[in-house]
Every structure is written in structure tokens, then in C-alpha cells.
């Protein structure tokens, strides 16, 4: 991960805490912080801006997390390549719910992966896109 000074056009900080490639970033809408995930399970981290100070890990999502999202109320989501969706307390890193995506009836079991997720403009509804070619709102 690199934090950039766009005006100067150079890297301010390089964060070397992930052991594998970074797959997703989520910026908190009101707090000056962000989260990142990388390939491999249990690899989601929270950082404080502007210097990239490490805050804590989000542990227990045993999947490659391809997508992250956080809302202003501090509800944090991670979506995995195996179809798992985890709900976390953004401030503490504590998971409080997990769901398994169910692929469409005509899809293969390996098509349960979640490849994108975001909140709508109200920041209440979560929208996911899956490998089974579906978009789900809930």
C-alpha cells in the first residue's frame, strides 16, 4: 500500500504489513481512516490517515476478500471469493454476523463468490455483485 501526496506527485508512506497482493480498499465516509484486504484468509487491516498508522486486524474471514465497504455508522463489510459476507464493528474489528451467498439455481457451487459490494446513496442498503452473474440488494 502506498499513501500518495498528489500535489507533489510522490509517495508519502509505503505500508508493508500485507504479505500478499492487496485486493480491496474501503475509505470510511466520515472518519479519517481506511481498511485494506489482501489475498489469503484473515488479512484485513484498518489504518489511520494521514500517516498510515496501523490500528487493528479484522480476523476470522477465512477467504480471499475481494471487496470491502464501510458506512458512516461504523458497519463494515467484507465479501469473499467463497461467497461469504462478514459484518464487523469498524471501530473494534469484532465480527457480529456472517452470511453465505447462495448462487442462482442454474449456477455452479464455485460461482458463489462476491466480487463487488457497496452501499447505496442512503448508506443503508448493501448491494453485492457475484460470480453467478447476479446483483443482490439487501
XYZ file of N, CA and C in Angstrom:
414
model
N 0.845 -1.178 0.000
C 0.000 0.000 0.000
C 0.882 1.230 0.000
N 0.466 2.212 -0.773
C 1.187 3.486 -0.780
C 0.203 4.623 -0.537
N 0.590 5.548 0.304
C -0.172 6.778 0.511
C 0.559 7.862 -0.265
N -0.196 8.552 -1.135
C 0.410 9.490 -2.076
C 0.133 10.937 -1.711
N 1.089 11.799 -1.984
C 0.907 13.246 -1.977
C 0.669 13.611 -3.441
N -0.587 13.805 -3.812
C -0.920 14.030 -5.214
C -0.380 15.359 -5.742
N -0.331 16.377 -4.889
C 0.186 17.676 -5.331
C 1.668 17.587 -5.676
N 2.414 16.847 -4.861
C 3.848 16.699 -5.101
C 4.152 15.571 -6.081
N 3.169 14.667 -6.262
C 3.369 13.543 -7.177
C 4.334 12.498 -6.667
N 4.353 12.289 -5.340
C 5.260 11.288 -4.792
C 4.615 10.545 -3.632
N 5.192 9.412 -3.323
C 4.726 8.582 -2.221
C 5.106 9.208 -0.888
N 4.133 9.314 0.034
C 4.414 9.808 1.388
C 4.831 8.653 2.293
N 4.086 7.531 2.195
C 4.312 6.378 3.070
C 4.053 5.106 2.271
N 4.866 4.086 2.501
C 4.621 2.757 1.957
C 4.365 1.819 3.130
N 3.208 1.181 3.121
C 2.813 0.274 4.206
C 3.087 -1.160 3.760
N 3.891 -1.870 4.509
C 4.350 -3.206 4.116
C 3.737 -4.319 4.965
N 2.578 -4.115 5.560
C 2.019 -5.080 6.502
C 1.367 -6.290 5.834
N 0.929 -6.176 4.584
C 0.315 -7.317 3.903
C 1.400 -8.197 3.295
N 1.203 -9.529 3.398
C 2.163 -10.474 2.858
C 1.855 -10.861 1.410
N 0.606 -10.632 0.983
C 0.191 -10.961 -0.381
C -0.437 -9.740 -1.033
N -0.822 -9.875 -2.289
C -1.334 -8.732 -3.058
C -2.597 -8.140 -2.429
N -2.670 -6.813 -2.428
C -3.830 -6.112 -1.878
C -4.968 -6.209 -2.882
N -6.156 -6.620 -2.418
C -7.311 -6.845 -3.280
C -8.371 -5.765 -3.174
N -8.476 -5.094 -2.005
C -9.575 -4.144 -1.812
C -9.201 -3.075 -0.793
N -9.833 -1.908 -0.966
C -9.717 -0.791 -0.033
C -11.102 -0.248 0.254
N -11.304 0.238 1.464
C -12.560 0.913 1.826
C -12.209 2.123 2.666
N -12.693 3.285 2.256
C -12.450 4.518 2.985
C -13.683 4.844 3.810
N -13.497 5.105 5.099
C -14.615 5.464 5.958
C -15.157 6.814 5.510
N -16.488 6.965 5.387
C -17.051 8.203 4.845
C -16.906 9.431 5.737
N -16.715 9.254 7.044
C -16.609 10.424 7.920
C -15.355 10.414 8.791
N -14.762 9.276 9.002
C -13.571 9.137 9.837
C -12.342 9.153 8.927
N -11.268 9.694 9.382
C -10.053 9.798 8.576
C -9.264 8.490 8.669
N -9.846 7.414 8.093
C -9.231 6.096 8.160
C -9.679 5.263 6.967
N -9.025 4.109 6.787
C -9.399 3.191 5.720
C -9.034 1.770 6.120
N -9.571 0.808 5.375
C -9.265 -0.604 5.593
C -8.754 -1.192 4.288
N -7.953 -2.241 4.403
C -7.412 -2.925 3.225
C -7.474 -4.425 3.443
N -7.548 -5.162 2.336
C -7.517 -6.625 2.430
C -6.588 -7.155 1.359
N -6.064 -8.347 1.626
C -5.175 -8.969 0.659
C -5.539 -10.432 0.492
N -4.933 -11.055 -0.502
C -5.189 -12.468 -0.790
C -4.819 -13.303 0.431
N -5.563 -14.349 0.656
C -5.353 -15.190 1.823
C -6.345 -14.828 2.912
N -6.686 -15.770 3.748
C -7.661 -15.520 4.808
C -7.102 -14.689 5.949
N -7.980 -14.111 6.728
C -7.612 -13.327 7.919
C -6.620 -12.216 7.609
N -6.867 -11.495 6.531
C -5.901 -10.491 6.122
C -6.549 -9.145 5.831
N -7.353 -8.647 6.766
C -7.987 -7.333 6.632
C -7.428 -6.446 7.734
N -7.041 -5.225 7.367
C -6.393 -4.328 8.317
C -7.021 -2.944 8.266
N -7.031 -2.261 9.410
C -7.524 -0.889 9.498
C -6.330 0.038 9.712
N -6.376 1.201 9.053
C -5.296 2.180 9.090
C -5.848 3.559 9.415
N -5.038 4.385 10.030
C -5.401 5.763 10.351
C -4.609 6.694 9.426
N -5.301 7.633 8.827
C -4.659 8.635 7.980
C -4.165 9.783 8.855
N -3.257 10.591 8.444
C -2.635 10.666 7.134
C -1.346 9.861 7.012
N -0.820 9.343 8.117
C 0.479 8.678 8.069
C 0.405 7.167 7.887
N -0.805 6.609 7.860
C -0.947 5.174 7.667
C -0.634 4.366 8.912
N -0.972 4.897 10.076
C -0.736 4.164 11.328
C -1.655 2.946 11.383
N -1.068 1.779 11.663
C -1.848 0.553 11.792
C -2.716 0.635 13.038
N -4.020 0.273 12.922
C -4.949 0.326 14.051
C -5.215 -1.080 14.576
N -5.760 -1.971 13.738
C -6.011 -3.350 14.160
C -6.336 -4.224 12.956
N -6.339 -5.540 13.202
C -6.753 -6.528 12.205
C -8.225 -6.843 12.372
N -8.850 -7.230 11.284
C -10.182 -7.843 11.299
C -9.918 -9.328 11.040
N -9.970 -10.147 12.071
C -9.616 -11.555 11.932
C -10.854 -12.431 11.932
N -10.822 -13.462 11.144
C -11.790 -14.563 11.080
C -12.533 -14.651 9.764
N -12.228 -13.820 8.774
C -12.813 -14.035 7.451
C -11.854 -14.936 6.678
N -12.162 -16.224 6.652
C -11.276 -17.224 6.056
C -11.547 -17.388 4.567
N -11.277 -16.329 3.821
C -11.467 -16.341 2.373
C -10.602 -15.246 1.774
N -10.433 -15.286 0.471
C -9.810 -14.166 -0.216
C -10.868 -13.087 -0.308
N -10.629 -11.969 0.348
C -11.618 -10.886 0.367
C -11.356 -9.956 -0.805
N -12.301 -9.927 -1.727
C -12.177 -9.122 -2.935
C -12.800 -7.747 -2.793
N -13.611 -7.545 -1.759
C -14.329 -6.279 -1.651
C -14.560 -5.916 -0.202
N -14.483 -4.611 0.081
C -14.744 -4.060 1.406
C -15.638 -2.844 1.262
N -16.434 -2.569 2.288
C -17.242 -1.358 2.320
C -17.540 -1.026 3.775
N -17.677 0.278 4.066
C -17.989 0.728 5.421
C -18.955 1.899 5.328
N -19.904 1.958 6.258
C -20.829 3.098 6.264
C -20.506 4.032 7.426
N -21.184 5.159 7.487
C -20.909 6.189 8.489
C -21.223 5.724 9.907
N -22.077 4.711 10.050
C -22.418 4.188 11.376
C -21.384 3.202 11.888
N -20.353 2.930 11.120
C -19.304 2.025 11.554
C -19.588 0.565 11.291
N -20.531 0.279 10.391
C -20.770 -1.102 9.982
C -19.861 -1.375 8.785
N -19.019 -2.375 8.921
C -18.001 -2.717 7.938
C -18.335 -4.083 7.344
N -18.144 -4.236 6.044
C -18.467 -5.483 5.349
C -17.267 -5.958 4.563
N -17.096 -7.268 4.512
C -16.092 -7.872 3.644
C -16.760 -9.005 2.866
N -16.450 -9.072 1.578
C -17.006 -10.111 0.717
C -15.905 -11.014 0.210
N -16.127 -12.328 0.316
C -15.096 -13.295 -0.040
C -15.351 -14.019 -1.342
N -14.274 -14.592 -1.886
C -14.371 -15.337 -3.133
C -15.124 -16.651 -2.977
N -15.384 -17.065 -1.742
C -16.133 -18.289 -1.488
C -17.611 -18.012 -1.174
N -18.038 -16.761 -1.362
C -19.432 -16.415 -1.139
C -19.773 -15.991 0.272
N -18.774 -15.837 1.120
C -19.042 -15.399 2.488
C -19.053 -13.879 2.558
N -19.950 -13.362 3.368
C -20.085 -11.933 3.611
C -20.053 -11.741 5.116
N -19.075 -10.967 5.599
C -18.948 -10.755 7.039
C -19.265 -9.311 7.382
N -19.952 -9.142 8.516
C -20.331 -7.844 9.056
C -19.480 -7.614 10.301
N -18.885 -6.436 10.421
C -17.954 -6.133 11.500
C -18.305 -4.797 12.154
N -17.840 -4.635 13.388
C -17.811 -3.324 14.023
C -16.495 -2.690 13.578
N -16.574 -1.617 12.818
C -15.386 -0.995 12.245
C -14.424 -0.481 13.319
N -14.960 -0.015 14.422
C -14.111 0.563 15.467
C -13.320 -0.478 16.248
N -13.900 -1.651 16.464
C -13.235 -2.667 17.283
C -12.671 -3.834 16.478
N -13.164 -4.037 15.253
C -12.744 -5.184 14.455
C -13.445 -6.468 14.837
N -14.524 -6.361 15.600
C -15.265 -7.542 16.062
C -16.335 -7.917 15.035
N -16.328 -9.175 14.566
C -17.399 -9.599 13.658
C -18.692 -9.819 14.436
N -19.837 -9.435 13.850
C -21.098 -9.658 14.551
C -22.104 -10.442 13.722
N -21.833 -10.681 12.454
C -22.734 -11.501 11.641
C -21.986 -11.972 10.400
N -22.348 -13.146 9.914
C -21.827 -13.592 8.631
C -22.930 -14.298 7.855
N -22.855 -14.171 6.548
C -23.824 -14.779 5.644
C -23.089 -15.526 4.549
N -23.744 -16.530 3.993
C -23.222 -17.229 2.830
C -24.108 -16.914 1.642
N -23.494 -16.436 0.566
C -24.235 -16.147 -0.650
C -24.674 -17.468 -1.280
N -25.889 -17.510 -1.753
C -26.419 -18.709 -2.408
C -26.439 -18.443 -3.905
N -25.661 -19.222 -4.685
C -25.673 -18.989 -6.133
C -27.035 -19.325 -6.745
N -27.291 -18.739 -7.888
C -28.533 -18.996 -8.610
C -28.676 -20.486 -8.905
N -29.909 -20.998 -9.009
C -30.126 -22.434 -9.218
C -29.377 -23.018 -10.411
N -29.191 -22.267 -11.465
C -28.506 -22.805 -12.643
C -26.995 -22.648 -12.566
N -26.468 -22.072 -11.463
C -25.043 -21.818 -11.322
C -24.346 -22.958 -10.599
N -23.036 -23.019 -10.778
C -22.216 -23.987 -10.071
C -21.943 -23.479 -8.655
N -21.593 -24.394 -7.752
C -21.305 -24.004 -6.372
C -20.120 -23.042 -6.298
N -19.150 -23.195 -7.207
C -17.982 -22.318 -7.202
C -18.326 -20.898 -7.648
N -19.545 -20.684 -8.114
C -19.966 -19.356 -8.532
C -20.658 -18.593 -7.403
N -20.315 -18.911 -6.165
C -20.903 -18.218 -5.017
C -20.092 -16.999 -4.608
N -18.980 -16.734 -5.252
C -18.085 -15.655 -4.854
C -18.699 -14.272 -4.972
N -18.269 -13.381 -4.082
C -18.692 -11.981 -4.117
C -17.509 -11.172 -4.619
N -17.706 -10.466 -5.735
C -16.615 -9.702 -6.336
C -16.759 -8.205 -6.190
N -17.918 -7.727 -5.815
C -18.061 -6.289 -5.567
C -19.207 -6.066 -4.598
N -19.077 -5.025 -3.796
C -20.147 -4.638 -2.889
C -19.986 -3.169 -2.549
N -21.108 -2.522 -2.329
C -21.108 -1.112 -1.965
C -22.432 -0.766 -1.316
N -22.475 0.383 -0.686
C -23.721 0.898 -0.145
C -24.387 1.784 -1.187
N -25.711 1.908 -1.102
C -26.419 2.869 -1.944
C -26.201 4.264 -1.360
N -26.792 5.279 -1.977
C -26.597 6.657 -1.541
C -27.116 6.920 -0.120
N -28.111 6.158 0.333
C -28.620 6.340 1.694
C -27.699 5.698 2.726
N -26.745 4.887 2.275
C -25.808 4.145 3.123
C -26.522 3.126 4.014
N -27.728 2.708 3.601
C -28.498 1.714 4.353
C -28.502 0.372 3.617
N -28.701 0.405 2.312
C -28.801 -0.811 1.520
C -27.428 -1.235 1.018
N -27.130 -2.526 1.180
C -25.893 -3.095 0.674
C -26.185 -3.768 -0.657
N -25.354 -3.512 -1.647
C -25.521 -4.079 -2.983
C -24.291 -4.937 -3.275
N -24.508 -6.199 -3.678
C -23.395 -7.094 -3.994
C -23.503 -7.583 -5.430
N -22.341 -7.864 -6.003
C -22.260 -8.471 -7.325
C -21.476 -9.761 -7.200
N -22.004 -10.823 -7.798
C -21.391 -12.140 -7.617
C -20.916 -12.782 -8.881
N -20.144 -13.851 -8.690
C -19.638 -14.623 -9.826
C -20.757 -15.388 -10.519
N -21.915 -15.489 -9.892
C -23.055 -16.173 -10.526
C -23.845 -15.208 -11.422
N -23.250 -14.051 -11.734
C -23.830 -13.062 -12.657
C -25.061 -12.361 -12.083
N -25.151 -12.240 -10.752
C -26.302 -11.596 -10.126
C -25.877 -10.347 -9.368
N -26.830 -9.456 -9.210
C -26.691 -8.295 -8.341
C -27.778 -8.455 -7.272
N -27.364 -8.381 -6.008
C -28.309 -8.562 -4.908
C -28.329 -7.317 -4.052
N -29.518 -6.917 -3.630
C -29.706 -5.735 -2.793
C -30.361 -6.187 -1.498
N -29.800 -5.774 -0.365
C -30.404 -6.186 0.898
C -29.966 -5.342 2.050
